[in-house]
XYZ file of C-alpha atoms in Angstrom:
320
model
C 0.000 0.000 0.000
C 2.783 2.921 1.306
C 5.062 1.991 -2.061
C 1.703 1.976 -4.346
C 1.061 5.470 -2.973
C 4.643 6.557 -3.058
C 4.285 5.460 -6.878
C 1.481 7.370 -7.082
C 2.394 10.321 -6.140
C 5.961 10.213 -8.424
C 3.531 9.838 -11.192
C 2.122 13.141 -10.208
C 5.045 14.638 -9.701
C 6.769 13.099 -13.071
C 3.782 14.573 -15.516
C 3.897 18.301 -13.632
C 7.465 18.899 -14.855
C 6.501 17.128 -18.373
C 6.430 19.695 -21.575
C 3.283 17.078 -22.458
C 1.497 16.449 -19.802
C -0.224 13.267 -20.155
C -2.383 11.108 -17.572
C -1.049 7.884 -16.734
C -4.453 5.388 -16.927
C -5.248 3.781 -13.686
C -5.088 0.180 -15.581
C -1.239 1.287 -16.188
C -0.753 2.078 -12.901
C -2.362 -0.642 -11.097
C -0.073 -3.347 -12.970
C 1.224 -5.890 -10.537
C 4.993 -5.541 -11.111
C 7.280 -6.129 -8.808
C 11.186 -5.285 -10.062
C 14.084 -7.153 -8.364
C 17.031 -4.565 -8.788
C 20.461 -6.199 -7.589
C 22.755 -3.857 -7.301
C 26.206 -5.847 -8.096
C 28.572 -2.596 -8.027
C 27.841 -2.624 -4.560
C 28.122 -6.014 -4.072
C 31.266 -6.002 -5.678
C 32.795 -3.392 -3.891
C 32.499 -4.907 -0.654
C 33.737 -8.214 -1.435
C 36.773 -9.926 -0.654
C 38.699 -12.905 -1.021
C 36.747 -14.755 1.452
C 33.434 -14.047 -0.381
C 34.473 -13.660 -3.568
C 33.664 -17.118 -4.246
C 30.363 -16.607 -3.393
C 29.543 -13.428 -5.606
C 30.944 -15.977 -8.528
C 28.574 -18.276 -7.184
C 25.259 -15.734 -7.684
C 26.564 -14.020 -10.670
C 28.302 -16.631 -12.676
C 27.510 -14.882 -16.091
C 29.996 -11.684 -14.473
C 32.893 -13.880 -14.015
C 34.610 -15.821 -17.314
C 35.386 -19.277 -16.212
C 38.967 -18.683 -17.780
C 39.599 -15.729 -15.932
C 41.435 -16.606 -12.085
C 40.172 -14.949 -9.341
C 43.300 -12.857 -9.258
C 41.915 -10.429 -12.131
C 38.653 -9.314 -10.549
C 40.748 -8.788 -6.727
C 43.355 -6.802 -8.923
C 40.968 -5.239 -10.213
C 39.021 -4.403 -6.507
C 42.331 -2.263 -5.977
C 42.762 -0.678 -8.835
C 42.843 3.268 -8.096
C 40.889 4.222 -10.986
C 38.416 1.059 -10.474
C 38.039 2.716 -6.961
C 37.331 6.173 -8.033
C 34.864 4.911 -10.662
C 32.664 2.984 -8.330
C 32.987 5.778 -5.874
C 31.452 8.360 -7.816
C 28.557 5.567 -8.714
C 28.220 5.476 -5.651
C 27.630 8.568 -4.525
C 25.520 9.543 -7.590
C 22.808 6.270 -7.027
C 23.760 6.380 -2.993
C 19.752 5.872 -2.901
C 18.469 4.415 -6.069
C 14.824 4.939 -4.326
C 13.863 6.744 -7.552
C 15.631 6.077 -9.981
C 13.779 2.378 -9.164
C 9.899 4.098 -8.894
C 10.755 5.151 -12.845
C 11.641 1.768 -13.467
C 8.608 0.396 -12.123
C 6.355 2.572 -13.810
C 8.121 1.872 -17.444
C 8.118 -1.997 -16.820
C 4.180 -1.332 -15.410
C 3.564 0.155 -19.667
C 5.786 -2.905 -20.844
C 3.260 -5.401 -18.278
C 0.602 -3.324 -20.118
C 1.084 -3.213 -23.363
C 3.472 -6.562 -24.065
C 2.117 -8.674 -21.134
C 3.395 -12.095 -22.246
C 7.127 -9.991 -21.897
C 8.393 -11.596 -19.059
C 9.813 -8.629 -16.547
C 13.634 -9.310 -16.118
C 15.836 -9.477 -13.603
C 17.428 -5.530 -13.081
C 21.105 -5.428 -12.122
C 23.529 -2.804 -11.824
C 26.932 -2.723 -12.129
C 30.386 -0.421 -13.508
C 31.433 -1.415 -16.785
C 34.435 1.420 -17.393
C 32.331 3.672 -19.471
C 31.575 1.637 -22.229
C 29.185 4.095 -23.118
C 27.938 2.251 -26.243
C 26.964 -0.957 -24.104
C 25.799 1.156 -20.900
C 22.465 -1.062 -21.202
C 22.372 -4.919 -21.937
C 18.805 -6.301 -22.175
C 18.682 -10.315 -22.341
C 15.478 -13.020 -21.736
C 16.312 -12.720 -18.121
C 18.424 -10.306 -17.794
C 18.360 -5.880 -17.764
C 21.907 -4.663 -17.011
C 22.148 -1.271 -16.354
C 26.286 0.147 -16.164
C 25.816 3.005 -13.897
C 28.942 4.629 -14.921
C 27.489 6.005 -18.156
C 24.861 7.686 -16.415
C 26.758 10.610 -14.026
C 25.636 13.621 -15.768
C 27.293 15.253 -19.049
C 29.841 17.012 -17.329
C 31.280 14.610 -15.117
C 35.319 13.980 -15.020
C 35.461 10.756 -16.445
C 33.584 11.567 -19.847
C 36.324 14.095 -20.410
C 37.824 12.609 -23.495
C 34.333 11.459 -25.025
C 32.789 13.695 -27.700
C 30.431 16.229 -26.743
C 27.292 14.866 -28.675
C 27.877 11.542 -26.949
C 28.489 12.821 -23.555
C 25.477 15.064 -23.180
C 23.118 11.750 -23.116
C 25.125 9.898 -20.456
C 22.885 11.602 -17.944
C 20.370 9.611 -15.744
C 17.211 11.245 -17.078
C 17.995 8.751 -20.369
C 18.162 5.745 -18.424
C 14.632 4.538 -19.252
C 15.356 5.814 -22.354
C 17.729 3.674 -23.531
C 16.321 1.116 -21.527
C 13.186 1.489 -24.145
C 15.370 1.489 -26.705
C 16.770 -1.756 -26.015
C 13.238 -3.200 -25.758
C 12.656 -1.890 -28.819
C 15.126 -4.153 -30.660
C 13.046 -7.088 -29.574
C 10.311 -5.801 -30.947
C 10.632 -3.679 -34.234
C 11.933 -5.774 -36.865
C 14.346 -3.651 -38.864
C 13.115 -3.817 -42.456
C 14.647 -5.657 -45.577
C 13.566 -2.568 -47.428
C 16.860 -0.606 -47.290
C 15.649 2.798 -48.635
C 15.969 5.925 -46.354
C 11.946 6.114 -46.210
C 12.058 2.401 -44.127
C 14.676 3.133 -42.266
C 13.342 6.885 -41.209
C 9.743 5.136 -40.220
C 11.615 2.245 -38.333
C 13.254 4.341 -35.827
C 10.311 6.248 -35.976
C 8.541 3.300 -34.231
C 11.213 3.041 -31.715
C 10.268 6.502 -31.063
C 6.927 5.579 -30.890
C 7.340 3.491 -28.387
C 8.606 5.367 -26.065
C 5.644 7.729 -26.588
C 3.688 4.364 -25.224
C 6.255 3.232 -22.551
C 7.348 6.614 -21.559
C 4.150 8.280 -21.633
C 5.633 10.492 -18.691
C 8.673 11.727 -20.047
C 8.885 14.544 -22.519
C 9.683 14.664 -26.337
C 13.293 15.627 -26.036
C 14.053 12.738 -23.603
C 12.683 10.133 -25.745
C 14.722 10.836 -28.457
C 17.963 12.515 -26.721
C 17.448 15.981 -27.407
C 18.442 19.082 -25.389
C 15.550 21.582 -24.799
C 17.033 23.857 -28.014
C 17.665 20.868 -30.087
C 13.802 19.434 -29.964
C 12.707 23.391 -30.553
C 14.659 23.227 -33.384
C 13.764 20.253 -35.020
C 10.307 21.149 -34.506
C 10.442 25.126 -35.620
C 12.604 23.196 -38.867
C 10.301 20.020 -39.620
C 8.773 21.600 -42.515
C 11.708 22.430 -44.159
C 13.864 19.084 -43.382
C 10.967 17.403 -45.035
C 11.258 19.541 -48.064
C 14.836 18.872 -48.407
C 13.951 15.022 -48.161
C 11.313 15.583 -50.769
C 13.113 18.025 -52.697
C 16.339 15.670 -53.261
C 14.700 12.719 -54.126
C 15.881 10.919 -50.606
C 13.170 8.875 -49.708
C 13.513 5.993 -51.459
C 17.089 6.484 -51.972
C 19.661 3.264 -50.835
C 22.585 5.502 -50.329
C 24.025 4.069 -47.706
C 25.744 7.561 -46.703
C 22.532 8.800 -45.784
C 22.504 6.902 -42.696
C 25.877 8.664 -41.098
C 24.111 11.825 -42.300
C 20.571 11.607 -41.165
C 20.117 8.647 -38.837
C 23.142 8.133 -36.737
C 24.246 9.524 -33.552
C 26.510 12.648 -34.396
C 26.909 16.407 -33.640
C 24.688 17.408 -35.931
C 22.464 16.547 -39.424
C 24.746 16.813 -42.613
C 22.558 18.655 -45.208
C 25.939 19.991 -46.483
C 24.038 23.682 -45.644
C 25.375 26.841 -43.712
C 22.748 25.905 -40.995
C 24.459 22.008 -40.256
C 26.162 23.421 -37.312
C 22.840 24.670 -35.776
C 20.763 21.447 -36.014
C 20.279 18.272 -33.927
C 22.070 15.018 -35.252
C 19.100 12.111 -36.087
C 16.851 14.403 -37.796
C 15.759 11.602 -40.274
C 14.783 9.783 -36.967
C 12.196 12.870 -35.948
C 10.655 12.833 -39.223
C 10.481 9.349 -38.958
C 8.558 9.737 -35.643
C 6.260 11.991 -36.648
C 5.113 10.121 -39.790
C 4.350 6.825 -37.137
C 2.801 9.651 -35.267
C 0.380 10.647 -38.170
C 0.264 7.386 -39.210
C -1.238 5.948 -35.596
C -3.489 9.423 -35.275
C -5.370 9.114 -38.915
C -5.692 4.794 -38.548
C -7.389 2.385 -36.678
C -4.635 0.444 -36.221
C -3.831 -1.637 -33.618
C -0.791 -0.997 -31.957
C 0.229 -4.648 -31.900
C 0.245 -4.254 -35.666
C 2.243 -1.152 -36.322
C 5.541 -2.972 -36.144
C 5.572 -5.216 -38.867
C 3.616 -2.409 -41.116
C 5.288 -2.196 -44.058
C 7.103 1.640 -44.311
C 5.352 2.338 -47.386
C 2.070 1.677 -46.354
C 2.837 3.568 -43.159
C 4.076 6.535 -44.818
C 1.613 6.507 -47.727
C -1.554 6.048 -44.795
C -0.338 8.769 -42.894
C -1.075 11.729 -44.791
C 1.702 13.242 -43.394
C 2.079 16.681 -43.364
C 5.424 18.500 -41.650
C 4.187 20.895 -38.766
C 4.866 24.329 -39.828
């Protein structure tokens, strides 16, 4: 009853600082999920060579059978091991809400997937590899702390700027969507830039489902100036799509260009150094947007929609 309330009222408190706002239906909230969050980086901080053995024991997937025991109690002393889990530490000293989020994404996963079985949340340090900071198996959500300390912190010193700015806890359920996301959106055969705009437009739409809480620019990694200008620009990135005969287009360049993380969205234009990377991805998003708004389609169906007939039932028309 006290953590159902508590739940409650982080809903409330989530949606009043939302750009969005958006009620979170009572059959959402009154999913029974329960999350199990070990938290490992603790556990192996604390350990020894006396219980060592039995943290192998419990996590037997951490520890390579190959590896001797001498690596991981090396690696308990190493200084900048130590530092590392330190500042984990004191960043997710109580990880009271970062696991009340959790519970109310996995409570729209029970919701709308409810044969997904709910894994098994562990956290651990896994020396900023930034580009595996979440691991999402059958049984299995592992979340590497390290890569969420906040854009500015010492450690991402070296990483590029466009990177660093989304290792910041208020992506964590992000990503976290994102990864579910993979086991769920099939990525197309059809290799034009049209497909592969509307499939990470799904993604994107699926956080609007999951993350019904969280704003726009959080869902897809944007910066409060970056989502304003994506959406004061949507007409005329669409234009330039149209324009240049992109859509159905197979260059492969157009991925690294319009698609992929980076610093910003290469229309080889005065403006590139003013606009958000992954622009293709927003129009993408907005087209599943449409496309869900004008249709009676069942969400269960809108991943394996074909592209074209996503696109082409849409109507779509860029917000001016």
């Amino acid at each position: 009853m006290i953590r159902s309330f508590f739940l409650g009222i982080l809903s409330i408190l989530i949606l009043s600082g939302c750009a969005d706002e958006k009620a979170i239906p009572e059959e959402i909230l009154n999913q029974p999920v329960q999350l199990e969050i070990k938290r490992f980086d603790r556990e192996f901080a604390q350990t020894d060579v006396n219980s060592l053995p039995d943290l192998k024991a419990r996590y037997p997937y951490f520890f390579p059978p190959q590896y001797s025991d001498s690596i991981w109690l090396a690696k308990l002393q190493d200084t900048i091991q130590v530092e590392l889990r330190q500042a984990v530490d004191s960043a997710y000293a109580d990880f009271g809400e970062e696991e009340e989020e959790l519970t109310l994404l996995f409570k729209h996963v029970a919701y709308y997937f409810p044969q997904y079985p709910i894994p098994d949340l562990i956290t651990l340090t896994t020396d900023v590899d930034y580009e595996n900071r979440i691991i999402l198996t059958d049984s299995l959500l592992l979340i590497g702390l390290d890569n969420y300390l906040g854009k500015d912190h010492r450690f991402y010193a070296g990483i590029d700027r466009y990177i660093a700015k989304g290792l910041d806890s208020q992506y964590l359920e992000s990503d976290i969507a994102s990864a579910l996301a993979k086991k769920v959106v099939p990525f197309p055969d059809d290799r034009s830039f049209l497909a592969q705009m509307i499939y990470y437009g799904k993604e994107l739409y699926l956080k609007d489902l999951l993350l019904s809480w969280q704003t726009d620019g959080q869902k897809i990694g944007y910066e409060e100036e970056e989502l304003a200008w994506a959406r004061a620009n949507e007409e005329q990135i669409w234009r330039y799509f149209v324009e240049r005969e992109l859509l159905y287009s197979t260059d492969s360049k157009l991925a690294p260009r319009f698609l992929d993380p980076a610093p910003f969205s290469k229309f080889r234009l005065e403006l590139d150094n003013e606009s958000p990377g992954r622009l293709g991805r927003y129009i993408g998003w907005q087209i599943v947007r449409a496309f869900m708004e004008r249709t009676d389609t069942p969400v269960n169906r809108l991943w394996t929609t074909p592209a074209e007939i996503v696109f082409k039932e849409s109507n779509y028309k860029p917000q001016k």
